[in-house]
Coordinates of C-alpha atoms in Angstrom, one line a residue:
Chain B
M1 CA -41.3 -33.3 53.5
L2 CA -40.7 -32.6 50.1
H3 CA -39.8 -29.0 51.1
R4 CA -37.7 -30.3 53.8
F5 CA -35.9 -32.5 51.5
S6 CA -35.3 -29.9 49.2
Q7 CA -33.8 -27.9 51.7
F8 CA -31.7 -30.4 52.6
V9 CA -30.2 -30.8 48.6
A10 CA -29.5 -27.3 48.7
A11 CA -27.7 -27.5 51.7
C12 CA -25.7 -30.6 50.6
T13 CA -24.9 -28.4 47.4
V14 CA -23.3 -25.9 49.9
L15 CA -21.1 -28.5 50.8
L16 CA -20.4 -29.6 47.7
I17 CA -19.4 -26.1 46.4
L18 CA -16.8 -25.8 49.3
A19 CA -15.6 -29.5 48.4
G20 CA -14.9 -28.6 44.9
S21 CA -13.2 -25.1 45.3
L22 CA -11.0 -26.6 48.0
V23 CA -9.7 -28.7 45.2
T24 CA -8.7 -25.9 43.1
S25 CA -7.7 -23.9 46.1
H26 CA -5.0 -26.8 46.7
D27 CA -4.0 -27.4 43.1
A28 CA -5.4 -31.0 43.5
G29 CA -7.7 -31.0 40.1
L30 CA -5.1 -33.4 38.6
S31 CA -4.1 -35.5 42.0
V32 CA -6.6 -38.6 40.8
P33 CA -5.6 -38.7 37.3
D34 CA -8.3 -41.4 36.1
W35 CA -12.0 -40.8 35.7
P36 CA -14.4 -42.1 36.4
T37 CA -12.2 -44.5 38.3
S38 CA -9.8 -43.3 40.8
Y39 CA -6.3 -44.8 40.6
G40 CA -8.1 -47.7 38.6
W41 CA -10.4 -48.7 41.7
S42 CA -14.4 -48.0 41.3
M43 CA -14.7 -44.7 43.1
F44 CA -16.8 -46.3 45.7
T45 CA -13.9 -49.2 46.7
F46 CA -10.9 -46.8 46.4
P47 CA -9.4 -47.7 49.7
P48 CA -9.4 -44.5 52.6
S49 CA -5.9 -45.6 53.6
M50 CA -4.9 -43.8 50.1
W51 CA -6.8 -40.5 50.8
V52 CA -3.6 -38.6 51.3
A53 CA -2.8 -35.2 50.4
N54 CA -4.7 -33.7 47.8
I55 CA -6.1 -36.9 46.7
L56 CA -8.4 -36.4 49.9
Y57 CA -9.8 -33.1 48.4
E58 CA -10.3 -34.6 45.0
H59 CA -11.7 -37.9 45.7
G60 CA -13.8 -36.4 48.2
H61 CA -15.3 -33.9 46.0
R62 CA -16.1 -36.7 43.9
L63 CA -17.8 -38.8 46.4
I64 CA -19.8 -35.8 47.9
A65 CA -20.8 -34.9 44.2
T66 CA -22.1 -38.3 43.4
S67 CA -24.2 -38.3 46.9
V68 CA -25.7 -34.6 45.8
G69 CA -26.3 -36.6 42.3
F70 CA -28.4 -39.5 43.7
L71 CA -30.1 -36.8 46.2
T72 CA -31.4 -34.9 43.0
I73 CA -32.2 -37.8 41.5
V74 CA -34.5 -38.6 44.3
L75 CA -35.4 -35.0 44.2
A76 CA -36.5 -34.9 40.7
V77 CA -38.5 -38.0 41.1
W78 CA -40.4 -37.1 44.3
L79 CA -41.1 -34.0 42.3
W80 CA -42.3 -35.7 39.4
I81 CA -44.8 -37.8 41.6
A82 CA -46.2 -35.3 44.2
E83 CA -45.9 -32.0 42.7
P84 CA -49.0 -30.4 40.7
R85 CA -47.4 -28.0 39.1
R86 CA -45.9 -28.8 35.9
W87 CA -43.2 -26.4 35.4
L88 CA -42.1 -27.2 38.9
R89 CA -41.8 -31.1 38.0
W90 CA -39.8 -30.2 35.0
L91 CA -37.5 -27.7 36.9
G92 CA -36.7 -30.8 39.1
V93 CA -35.7 -32.5 35.9
A94 CA -33.7 -29.7 35.1
A95 CA -31.6 -29.9 38.0
L96 CA -30.9 -33.3 37.4
G97 CA -29.6 -32.7 34.1
A98 CA -27.6 -29.8 35.6
I99 CA -25.9 -32.3 37.7
I100 CA -25.4 -34.7 35.4
A101 CA -23.8 -32.1 33.2
Q102 CA -21.9 -31.3 36.1
G103 CA -20.1 -35.0 36.5
M104 CA -19.4 -34.9 32.9
L105 CA -17.9 -31.4 32.9
G106 CA -15.6 -32.4 35.7
G107 CA -14.6 -35.8 34.1
L108 CA -13.8 -33.9 31.2
T109 CA -11.4 -31.4 33.0
V110 CA -9.4 -34.1 34.4
L111 CA -9.1 -36.2 31.4
F112 CA -8.0 -33.1 29.1
F113 CA -5.6 -31.7 32.0
L114 CA -8.1 -28.8 33.2
P115 CA -8.4 -26.8 30.3
P116 CA -9.4 -23.1 31.6
A117 CA -12.9 -23.3 29.4
V118 CA -14.0 -26.5 30.9
S119 CA -12.9 -25.7 34.2
T120 CA -14.7 -22.5 34.3
A121 CA -17.9 -24.1 32.6
H122 CA -17.8 -26.5 35.8
A123 CA -17.5 -23.6 38.2
G124 CA -20.6 -21.8 36.1
L125 CA -22.6 -24.6 36.0
A126 CA -22.1 -25.6 39.7
E127 CA -23.5 -21.9 40.6
I128 CA -26.6 -22.7 38.1
F129 CA -27.2 -26.0 39.9
F130 CA -26.9 -24.6 43.2
C131 CA -29.5 -22.0 42.3
L132 CA -32.1 -24.6 41.0
T133 CA -31.9 -26.4 44.5
V134 CA -32.4 -22.9 46.1
A135 CA -35.5 -22.1 43.7
I136 CA -36.9 -25.6 44.1
A137 CA -36.9 -25.1 47.8
L138 CA -38.3 -21.7 47.8
F139 CA -41.4 -22.8 45.6
T140 CA -42.4 -26.1 47.5
S141 CA -42.0 -23.6 50.8
P142 CA -45.4 -23.2 52.7
G143 CA -44.7 -19.2 52.3
W144 CA -44.1 -19.3 48.6
N145 CA -47.5 -21.2 48.5
A146 CA -49.5 -19.3 51.2
A147 CA -52.5 -17.3 50.1
G148 CA -52.3 -13.6 50.5
A149 CA -50.9 -10.7 48.8
S150 CA -47.3 -10.6 47.6
V151 CA -45.5 -7.5 46.3
D152 CA -46.2 -6.7 42.9
D153 CA -43.9 -3.9 42.0
A154 CA -42.3 -4.1 38.2
T155 CA -39.3 -1.6 39.2
L156 CA -38.5 -4.0 42.1
R157 CA -38.2 -7.1 39.7
G158 CA -36.1 -5.4 37.0
F159 CA -33.7 -4.2 39.8
A160 CA -33.2 -7.4 41.7
T161 CA -33.2 -9.4 38.6
A162 CA -30.4 -7.1 36.9
T163 CA -28.7 -7.6 40.3
T164 CA -28.7 -11.6 40.3
I165 CA -27.2 -11.1 36.7
L166 CA -24.6 -8.8 37.6
V167 CA -23.7 -11.0 40.7
Y168 CA -23.5 -14.1 38.2
S169 CA -21.6 -12.3 35.9
Q170 CA -19.0 -11.4 38.7
I171 CA -18.8 -15.3 39.5
L172 CA -18.2 -15.8 36.0
I173 CA -15.2 -13.4 35.9
G174 CA -13.7 -14.8 39.2
A175 CA -14.0 -18.5 37.9
T176 CA -12.0 -17.4 34.7
M177 CA -9.4 -15.4 36.9
R178 CA -9.1 -18.6 39.3
H179 CA -8.8 -21.0 36.3
T180 CA -6.0 -19.2 34.1
G181 CA -4.0 -18.7 37.1
A182 CA -4.8 -14.9 37.2
G183 CA -5.6 -14.8 41.1
L184 CA -2.7 -12.9 42.1
A185 CA -1.8 -11.3 38.7
I186 CA -2.4 -7.8 40.9
P187 CA -0.4 -9.0 44.2
D188 CA -1.7 -6.1 46.4
F189 CA -4.7 -4.5 48.1
P190 CA -6.4 -2.4 47.6
M191 CA -3.6 -0.6 45.6
M192 CA -2.7 -2.2 42.1
F193 CA 0.9 -2.2 41.5
G194 CA 1.0 0.7 44.1
H195 CA -1.5 2.7 42.0
I196 CA -5.2 3.2 41.9
I197 CA -5.3 1.2 38.5
P198 CA -2.6 -0.6 37.1
D199 CA 0.2 0.9 35.6
H200 CA 0.7 -2.0 33.3
W201 CA -1.2 -4.7 31.5
D202 CA -1.5 -8.3 30.1
G203 CA -4.4 -10.9 29.8
A204 CA -4.1 -11.8 33.4
I205 CA -4.1 -8.4 34.8
A206 CA -7.3 -7.4 32.6
I207 CA -9.0 -10.4 34.0
H208 CA -8.1 -9.6 37.7
F209 CA -9.0 -5.9 37.5
A210 CA -12.2 -6.7 35.7
H211 CA -13.1 -8.9 39.1
R212 CA -11.9 -6.1 41.3
V213 CA -14.3 -3.8 39.2
G214 CA -17.1 -6.5 39.2
A215 CA -16.9 -6.3 43.0
L216 CA -17.6 -2.8 43.3
V217 CA -20.4 -2.8 40.8
V218 CA -22.1 -5.8 42.7
T219 CA -21.5 -4.0 45.9
L220 CA -23.3 -0.6 44.4
S221 CA -26.1 -2.6 43.2
V222 CA -26.7 -4.5 46.4
V223 CA -26.5 -1.3 48.4
S224 CA -29.1 0.4 46.0
L225 CA -31.4 -2.7 45.8
A226 CA -31.6 -2.8 49.7
A227 CA -32.4 0.9 49.8
F228 CA -34.9 0.5 47.4
I229 CA -36.5 -1.9 49.5
W230 CA -36.3 -0.1 52.8
T231 CA -38.0 2.9 51.4
R232 CA -40.5 1.2 49.3
H233 CA -41.4 -2.3 51.2
R234 CA -40.2 -1.9 54.3
D235 CA -43.2 -3.6 55.3
R236 CA -42.5 -7.1 53.4
A237 CA -40.4 -9.3 55.7
E238 CA -39.5 -11.7 53.0
L239 CA -37.8 -8.9 51.0
T240 CA -35.8 -6.9 53.6
R241 CA -34.8 -9.9 55.8
P242 CA -33.2 -11.6 52.9
V243 CA -31.5 -8.1 51.5
L244 CA -30.2 -7.5 55.0
L245 CA -28.5 -11.0 55.0
L246 CA -27.2 -9.9 51.5
L247 CA -25.7 -6.7 52.6
A248 CA -23.8 -8.8 55.2
L249 CA -22.8 -11.4 52.7
V250 CA -21.6 -8.7 50.3
A251 CA -19.6 -7.0 53.2
T252 CA -18.2 -10.6 54.0
Q253 CA -17.1 -11.3 50.2
V254 CA -15.2 -8.5 49.6
T255 CA -13.4 -8.8 53.0
L256 CA -12.7 -12.3 52.0
G257 CA -11.4 -11.3 48.5
A258 CA -9.1 -8.7 50.0
L259 CA -7.9 -11.5 52.4
T260 CA -7.3 -13.7 49.6
V261 CA -4.9 -11.6 48.0
L262 CA -3.5 -10.6 51.2
S263 CA -2.9 -14.0 52.4
R264 CA -1.3 -15.0 48.7
R265 CA -4.3 -17.1 48.0
D266 CA -4.2 -19.2 51.3
P267 CA -6.7 -22.3 50.2
W268 CA -9.3 -22.0 53.0
I269 CA -9.7 -18.1 52.8
N270 CA -9.7 -18.8 49.0
S271 CA -12.2 -21.5 49.3
F272 CA -14.9 -19.6 51.4
H273 CA -14.8 -16.7 49.4
V274 CA -15.9 -19.0 46.5
V275 CA -18.8 -20.6 48.7
N276 CA -19.6 -17.0 50.2
G277 CA -20.1 -16.3 46.5
A278 CA -22.4 -18.9 45.9
M279 CA -24.6 -17.6 49.3
V280 CA -24.5 -14.0 47.8
L281 CA -25.8 -15.2 44.2
T282 CA -28.4 -17.7 45.8
T283 CA -29.9 -15.1 48.2
S284 CA -30.2 -12.4 45.4
L285 CA -31.9 -15.0 43.6
V286 CA -34.6 -15.6 46.3
I287 CA -35.2 -11.8 46.8
T288 CA -35.6 -11.9 42.9
L289 CA -38.2 -14.9 42.9
R290 CA -40.2 -13.5 45.5
S291 CA -40.5 -10.3 43.7
W292 CA -41.8 -12.4 40.7
R293 CA -44.2 -14.3 43.0
T294 CA -47.3 -12.3 41.7
P295 CA -46.6 -12.9 38.1
I296 CA -45.7 -16.4 38.5
R297 CA -48.8 -17.2 40.7
N298 CA -51.3 -15.5 38.0
A299 CA -49.8 -17.3 35.7
E300 CA -50.5 -20.7 37.2
A301 CA -53.9 -19.1 38.0
G302 CA -54.3 -18.8 34.4
T303 CA -53.5 -22.8 33.9
S304 CA -56.0 -23.5 36.5
L305 CA -53.2 -24.8 38.9
G306 CA -53.9 -21.9 41.6
P307 CA -55.4 -19.0 42.5
A308 CA -54.2 -15.9 40.9
M309 CA -52.6 -13.6 43.8
P310 CA -54.7 -10.7 45.0
S311 CA -53.2 -7.1 44.1
P312 CA -52.2 -5.5 47.1
A313 CA -54.6 -2.2 46.4
G314 CA -57.6 -4.9 46.1
A315 CA -58.2 -4.0 42.3
N316 CA -59.4 -7.5 41.0
P317 CA -60.3 -9.4 44.0
Q318 CA -59.9 -12.8 43.8
P319 CA -61.0 -15.3 46.7
A320 CA -58.4 -16.4 48.8
L321 CA -58.2 -19.8 48.4
S322 CA -55.9 -22.4 49.5
T323 CA -53.1 -23.1 47.8
S324 CA -52.0 -26.4 49.5
P325 CA -50.7 -29.4 47.7
S326 CA -53.9 -31.4 47.4
A327 CA -56.1 -28.3 46.7
L328 CA -53.7 -27.4 43.8
R329 CA -54.3 -31.0 42.5
N330 CA -57.9 -30.9 42.7
P331 CA -58.5 -27.1 42.1
E332 CA -62.1 -27.7 40.7
S333 CA -63.4 -29.5 43.5
T334 CA -62.0 -26.5 45.9
L335 CA -63.4 -23.8 44.0
K336 CA -67.0 -26.2 44.2
R337 CA -66.6 -26.6 48.1
R338 CA -66.2 -22.7 48.3
A339 CA -69.0 -21.8 46.5
Chain M
M1 CA -48.3 -43.2 34.3
R2 CA -45.9 -40.4 35.9
L3 CA -45.1 -42.8 38.6
R4 CA -44.5 -45.8 35.7
T5 CA -42.4 -42.8 33.8
A6 CA -40.5 -42.0 36.9
W7 CA -39.4 -45.5 38.0
V8 CA -38.4 -46.0 34.0
A9 CA -36.2 -43.2 34.1
L10 CA -34.7 -43.9 37.5
L11 CA -33.9 -47.6 36.4
G12 CA -32.0 -45.7 33.4
I13 CA -30.1 -43.6 35.7
A14 CA -29.0 -46.3 38.1
V15 CA -28.0 -48.6 35.1
A16 CA -25.9 -45.6 33.5
V17 CA -24.1 -44.5 36.8
N18 CA -23.3 -48.4 37.5
V19 CA -21.8 -48.6 34.0
A20 CA -20.1 -45.6 34.4
C21 CA -18.5 -45.8 38.0
G22 CA -17.5 -49.5 37.8
G23 CA -14.1 -50.2 37.9
S24 CA -11.4 -53.0 38.5
E25 CA -8.2 -53.4 41.0
P26 CA -5.3 -51.2 39.3
S27 CA -2.8 -52.7 37.0
N28 CA 0.5 -52.4 36.7
K29 CA 0.3 -50.7 33.3
S30 CA 2.8 -48.8 31.4
A31 CA 2.4 -46.0 29.0
D32 CA 3.2 -47.1 25.3
A33 CA 6.6 -45.9 24.7
S34 CA 6.7 -44.5 21.2
S35 CA 8.4 -46.8 18.6
P36 CA 12.3 -46.1 18.3
S37 CA 12.8 -43.7 15.6
A38 CA 14.7 -45.0 12.3
T39 CA 18.5 -44.9 12.3
P40 CA 19.3 -41.3 11.9
S41 CA 20.9 -40.0 8.9
G42 CA 23.6 -37.1 8.7
Q43 CA 27.2 -36.7 9.3
R44 CA 28.7 -38.5 12.6
V45 CA 31.4 -37.2 15.0
D46 CA 34.8 -37.9 14.6
T47 CA 35.4 -38.7 18.0
A48 CA 39.2 -39.0 17.4
N49 CA 39.4 -35.3 16.5
A50 CA 36.4 -34.1 18.8
G51 CA 37.3 -31.5 21.2
A52 CA 35.3 -30.5 24.8
V53 CA 33.9 -27.6 26.6
T54 CA 34.2 -27.7 30.2
G55 CA 33.6 -24.9 32.7
V56 CA 31.9 -23.7 36.0
V57 CA 28.5 -22.4 36.9
Q58 CA 28.7 -19.4 39.4
I59 CA 26.6 -17.6 41.9
D60 CA 27.5 -14.1 42.5
G61 CA 25.5 -12.8 45.7
V62 CA 23.5 -14.7 48.4
P63 CA 20.2 -16.6 46.9
P64 CA 17.2 -17.2 49.1
K65 CA 17.2 -19.7 51.6
N66 CA 15.4 -22.8 50.0
E67 CA 11.9 -23.1 51.1
A68 CA 11.2 -25.8 53.9
I69 CA 8.6 -28.7 53.0
K70 CA 6.1 -29.5 55.2
M71 CA 4.9 -33.3 54.6
N72 CA 2.3 -33.4 57.3
A73 CA -0.7 -34.4 54.3
D74 CA 0.9 -37.6 54.1
P75 CA 2.0 -39.5 57.1
V76 CA 4.2 -42.0 54.5
C77 CA 6.2 -39.2 53.5
I78 CA 6.7 -37.9 57.2
R79 CA 7.8 -41.4 58.1
E80 CA 10.2 -42.0 55.2
N81 CA 12.0 -38.8 55.7
K82 CA 14.0 -38.5 58.9
T83 CA 15.6 -35.3 58.4
P84 CA 13.9 -31.7 57.4
Q85 CA 13.5 -31.4 54.1
F86 CA 14.0 -28.2 51.9
Q87 CA 13.7 -27.5 48.5
E88 CA 16.7 -28.1 46.0
T89 CA 16.0 -24.7 44.2
Y90 CA 19.5 -23.5 45.2
M91 CA 22.1 -25.9 45.3
V92 CA 25.1 -23.5 46.6
S93 CA 28.4 -24.9 47.5
S94 CA 29.5 -24.5 51.0
D95 CA 31.4 -21.4 50.0
G96 CA 28.3 -19.9 48.5
K97 CA 30.2 -19.4 45.0
T98 CA 29.0 -21.8 42.5
L99 CA 25.6 -23.5 41.9
G100 CA 24.1 -26.9 41.3
N101 CA 21.2 -28.2 39.6
V102 CA 22.1 -25.9 36.5
F103 CA 21.4 -27.7 33.0
V104 CA 24.2 -26.9 30.7
Y105 CA 23.9 -27.8 26.7
V106 CA 24.7 -27.0 23.4
K107 CA 22.0 -24.9 22.3
D108 CA 23.2 -24.5 18.5
G109 CA 26.1 -24.8 16.5
L110 CA 25.8 -28.9 15.6
G111 CA 24.2 -28.5 12.1
N112 CA 23.3 -32.0 10.9
Y113 CA 25.2 -34.1 12.8
A114 CA 23.5 -37.4 13.7
F115 CA 23.4 -39.5 16.8
D116 CA 22.6 -42.8 17.7
N117 CA 19.5 -43.1 19.9
P118 CA 20.7 -44.4 23.5
T119 CA 19.1 -47.7 24.1
T120 CA 19.5 -47.5 28.2
P121 CA 16.5 -45.8 29.6
A122 CA 16.9 -42.7 31.6
T123 CA 15.4 -42.6 35.1
I124 CA 13.5 -40.9 37.6
D125 CA 12.3 -42.0 40.7
Q126 CA 10.0 -41.0 43.3
K127 CA 11.5 -41.9 46.8
E128 CA 11.0 -40.5 50.1
C129 CA 8.1 -38.2 48.6
R130 CA 10.7 -36.5 46.3
Y131 CA 11.7 -36.8 42.9
H132 CA 15.5 -37.9 42.0
P133 CA 17.0 -36.8 40.1
H134 CA 15.8 -33.2 40.4
V135 CA 16.9 -32.1 37.3
F136 CA 18.4 -34.0 34.2
G137 CA 18.5 -34.6 30.8
M138 CA 17.8 -36.7 28.4
R139 CA 17.6 -38.0 24.3
V140 CA 14.3 -37.4 22.1
G141 CA 13.0 -41.0 21.7
Q142 CA 15.0 -42.1 24.7
P143 CA 13.0 -44.4 27.3
L144 CA 12.2 -42.6 30.3
E145 CA 11.8 -45.1 33.3
I146 CA 9.3 -43.6 36.2
L147 CA 9.6 -45.5 39.3
N148 CA 7.7 -45.3 42.4
S149 CA 10.0 -46.6 45.0
D150 CA 7.5 -45.2 48.2
P151 CA 4.9 -47.0 50.0
T152 CA 2.6 -44.5 49.0
L153 CA 0.9 -43.2 45.8
H154 CA 2.3 -40.4 43.7
N155 CA 1.1 -39.1 40.2
I156 CA 3.8 -38.3 37.5
H157 CA 2.6 -35.5 36.0
A158 CA 4.8 -33.9 32.8
L159 CA 3.8 -30.2 31.6
P160 CA 5.6 -30.0 28.5
K161 CA 5.0 -27.3 25.8
N162 CA 6.3 -29.1 22.5
N163 CA 5.5 -32.7 23.5
S164 CA 2.5 -34.3 24.9
E165 CA 1.3 -33.8 28.4
F166 CA 0.8 -36.9 30.4
N167 CA -0.8 -37.6 33.7
N168 CA -0.3 -41.1 35.4
G169 CA -1.3 -42.9 38.6
Q170 CA 1.4 -44.9 40.3
P171 CA -0.5 -46.0 43.6
I172 CA 1.5 -49.3 44.3
Q173 CA 5.3 -49.5 45.5
G174 CA 7.2 -50.9 43.0
M175 CA 5.1 -49.6 40.0
K176 CA 6.9 -48.5 36.8
M177 CA 6.1 -46.8 33.5
T178 CA 8.1 -45.5 30.5
H179 CA 7.3 -42.7 28.6
T180 CA 9.2 -41.2 25.5
F181 CA 9.3 -37.5 24.4
D182 CA 9.4 -37.3 20.6
K183 CA 10.2 -33.6 20.3
P184 CA 13.5 -31.4 21.9
E185 CA 12.4 -29.3 24.8
V186 CA 13.9 -27.5 27.4
M187 CA 12.8 -27.8 29.9
V188 CA 9.8 -30.1 30.9
P189 CA 8.6 -30.0 34.3
F190 CA 7.4 -32.9 36.5
K191 CA 5.1 -32.2 39.3
C192 CA 3.2 -34.6 41.6
D193 CA -0.5 -33.4 42.2
V194 CA -0.8 -35.3 45.0
H195 CA 2.3 -34.2 46.8
G196 CA 2.2 -30.3 46.0
W197 CA 6.1 -29.9 47.0
M198 CA 7.4 -32.7 44.1
N199 CA 8.9 -31.1 41.3
A200 CA 11.4 -32.1 38.9
Y201 CA 12.6 -30.6 35.4
V202 CA 14.4 -32.7 32.3
G203 CA 15.9 -31.5 29.5
V204 CA 15.4 -33.2 26.2
L205 CA 17.5 -33.2 23.3
P206 CA 18.2 -34.5 20.0
H207 CA 21.9 -34.7 20.6
P208 CA 24.3 -36.3 23.6
Y209 CA 26.0 -32.7 25.0
F210 CA 24.4 -32.0 27.9
A211 CA 25.3 -31.9 31.8
V212 CA 23.4 -31.0 35.2
T213 CA 25.8 -29.3 37.5
K214 CA 26.3 -30.9 40.9
D215 CA 27.1 -28.0 43.8
D216 CA 30.8 -27.6 42.8
G217 CA 29.1 -25.9 39.8
K218 CA 31.1 -28.1 37.1
F219 CA 30.0 -29.3 33.8
E220 CA 32.1 -31.3 31.0
L221 CA 30.8 -31.7 27.4
K222 CA 32.6 -34.3 25.8
D223 CA 33.4 -35.2 22.3
V224 CA 32.0 -32.1 20.7
P225 CA 32.9 -31.6 17.2
A226 CA 34.9 -28.6 16.5
G227 CA 32.9 -25.5 15.8
T228 CA 31.1 -22.6 17.3
Y229 CA 28.3 -23.6 19.4
T230 CA 25.9 -21.5 21.6
I231 CA 26.2 -22.9 25.3
E232 CA 23.2 -22.6 27.4
A233 CA 23.0 -22.8 31.2
W234 CA 19.4 -23.0 32.5
H235 CA 18.7 -22.7 35.9
E236 CA 14.6 -23.4 37.5
K237 CA 14.7 -19.7 39.0
L238 CA 17.4 -17.8 37.6
G239 CA 16.6 -18.4 34.2
P240 CA 18.7 -19.2 31.0
M241 CA 22.2 -17.8 30.1
T242 CA 24.1 -18.5 27.2
Q243 CA 27.6 -17.9 25.8
S244 CA 29.6 -18.3 22.5
V245 CA 32.6 -20.7 22.3
T246 CA 34.5 -22.0 19.4
I247 CA 36.6 -25.1 19.8
G248 CA 39.1 -26.3 17.0
P249 CA 39.8 -30.1 16.8
K250 CA 40.8 -32.1 19.8
E251 CA 40.6 -28.7 21.6
S252 CA 39.1 -28.1 25.2
K253 CA 37.6 -25.1 26.0
E254 CA 36.5 -23.8 29.6
I255 CA 34.1 -21.4 30.2
T256 CA 32.3 -19.6 33.2
F257 CA 28.8 -18.9 33.8
V258 CA 27.9 -16.2 36.6
F259 CA 23.9 -16.0 37.8
K260 CA 23.0 -12.9 39.8
A261 CA 21.2 -14.3 43.0
A262 CA 17.9 -13.1 43.2
S263 CA 17.3 -10.6 46.0
P264 CA 16.5 -12.2 49.1
T265 CA 13.5 -10.0 49.6
A266 CA 12.6 -10.7 45.9
T267 CA 9.1 -12.8 45.5
N268 CA 9.8 -16.3 43.5

């Protein structure tokens, strides 16, 4: 149940990211000038008849954000009560802290008329929060907690981690571009002012160019990661399935990016580009976390919270113990029963 | 212990959220107007010997068509407007030769002349989901009355560079607020973040020598003391143009500004 609920929170966060990106895409960020009230009303009593034009996006975003905030409170409390792994309980607290900070950043950016640094930080922290919800859903999943060997490849860990960091960096560059008004600083695609690289420069052109270069770097990294997984770990469905999804998402992301420029920043295309970018990040994160499963589970075993993971080669054999939450809460009695 | 800690934390968060998100019904508040500046010191204009600068703003070429406005996002705006709406970017005369909505003013040359602060406010009205007027001028320290005549909500968002930015909501028909700008600035844009098509521009000046052309392109700057002046004509898309003019006592001079229309294929 906890796992299902954490999946639900992650899914709601996708909706929240879409709602937030629609605000920026429609230039609606200041359509509700006050915060935390809405035109003087409490945000919960602001009459729906007044949710007109761009207010629908901004006020809708605030309501969805508040709802996700309440869901995160429930998730954090539920984890605190029911989850035996201390680090995962604190991960729930971290998610709660992140969404509270998000709310503050959202309010500050309205009250100070959308300063680019605050708006970009709001966008960046949104992705971090989404990553936390997806990570919690993964860590509470039956697949993560099942017995059995998982991949133990240090090169894969480095590769996947680097790819995820590259994706997040690209998202930050994109957010900076968006919130400094540089989204159409280079108005043509795939050429740039009719050339391979721009023939003139200013700050806006530089940040836009960096985002296009970043897209190329991320694409190459993802394709290389997919090739690595396919050649070395073709038998690991927990890696091959998400990496195929990642390839599809990156192809979609590049297409949406091109269409955003060619459509002169159509608000819906632009917004789906943002949401798809978040999906690219979390899919890469899932691959990364799964590549780290063995060391994480071994660390848990070191703190008596669960068994060490068996090595795929059979070295350091350990008894395959149940990793259900009840067994994890009482590892000693579980060990006695096995003995 | 963990359960008790969790409930205490939950209660604390609930209290914090309730305090933060509570609000009351909206009040018809006005922005504080800054106090009127002290009586200005300096030389006074001798209106008995003052002259005038008159003229016309022309346009050379055919400007792009004014963008059509879709008001579908707010049913009230559709209801309030019985005819198709267009932006007021290019207000051209029927013969296509002269240009309206051009802000013409004395940019330089007045030295240390002092002028009384006006007591009557300038006004801008949000009516039929448009700003009225679209381009206007006012004085530094003069109250600006901002009125919402529409049965829908607007926010009035000014984006100055020299003055303080502000963004106030006016959710109720008839709401009025007052604001003053305390520094000269040409031009301060206004926008409504709710209705993205709404825009206006105000020129804030420390003297009374400004005018906005109608589509006949004509302007008149009266009671200008003798001297040499830089006159600027500003258009929201075509930019500024300046001319120098010298007028003697009781002399009236006529000048003409000619803006070249942007190519119809140019990106605005």
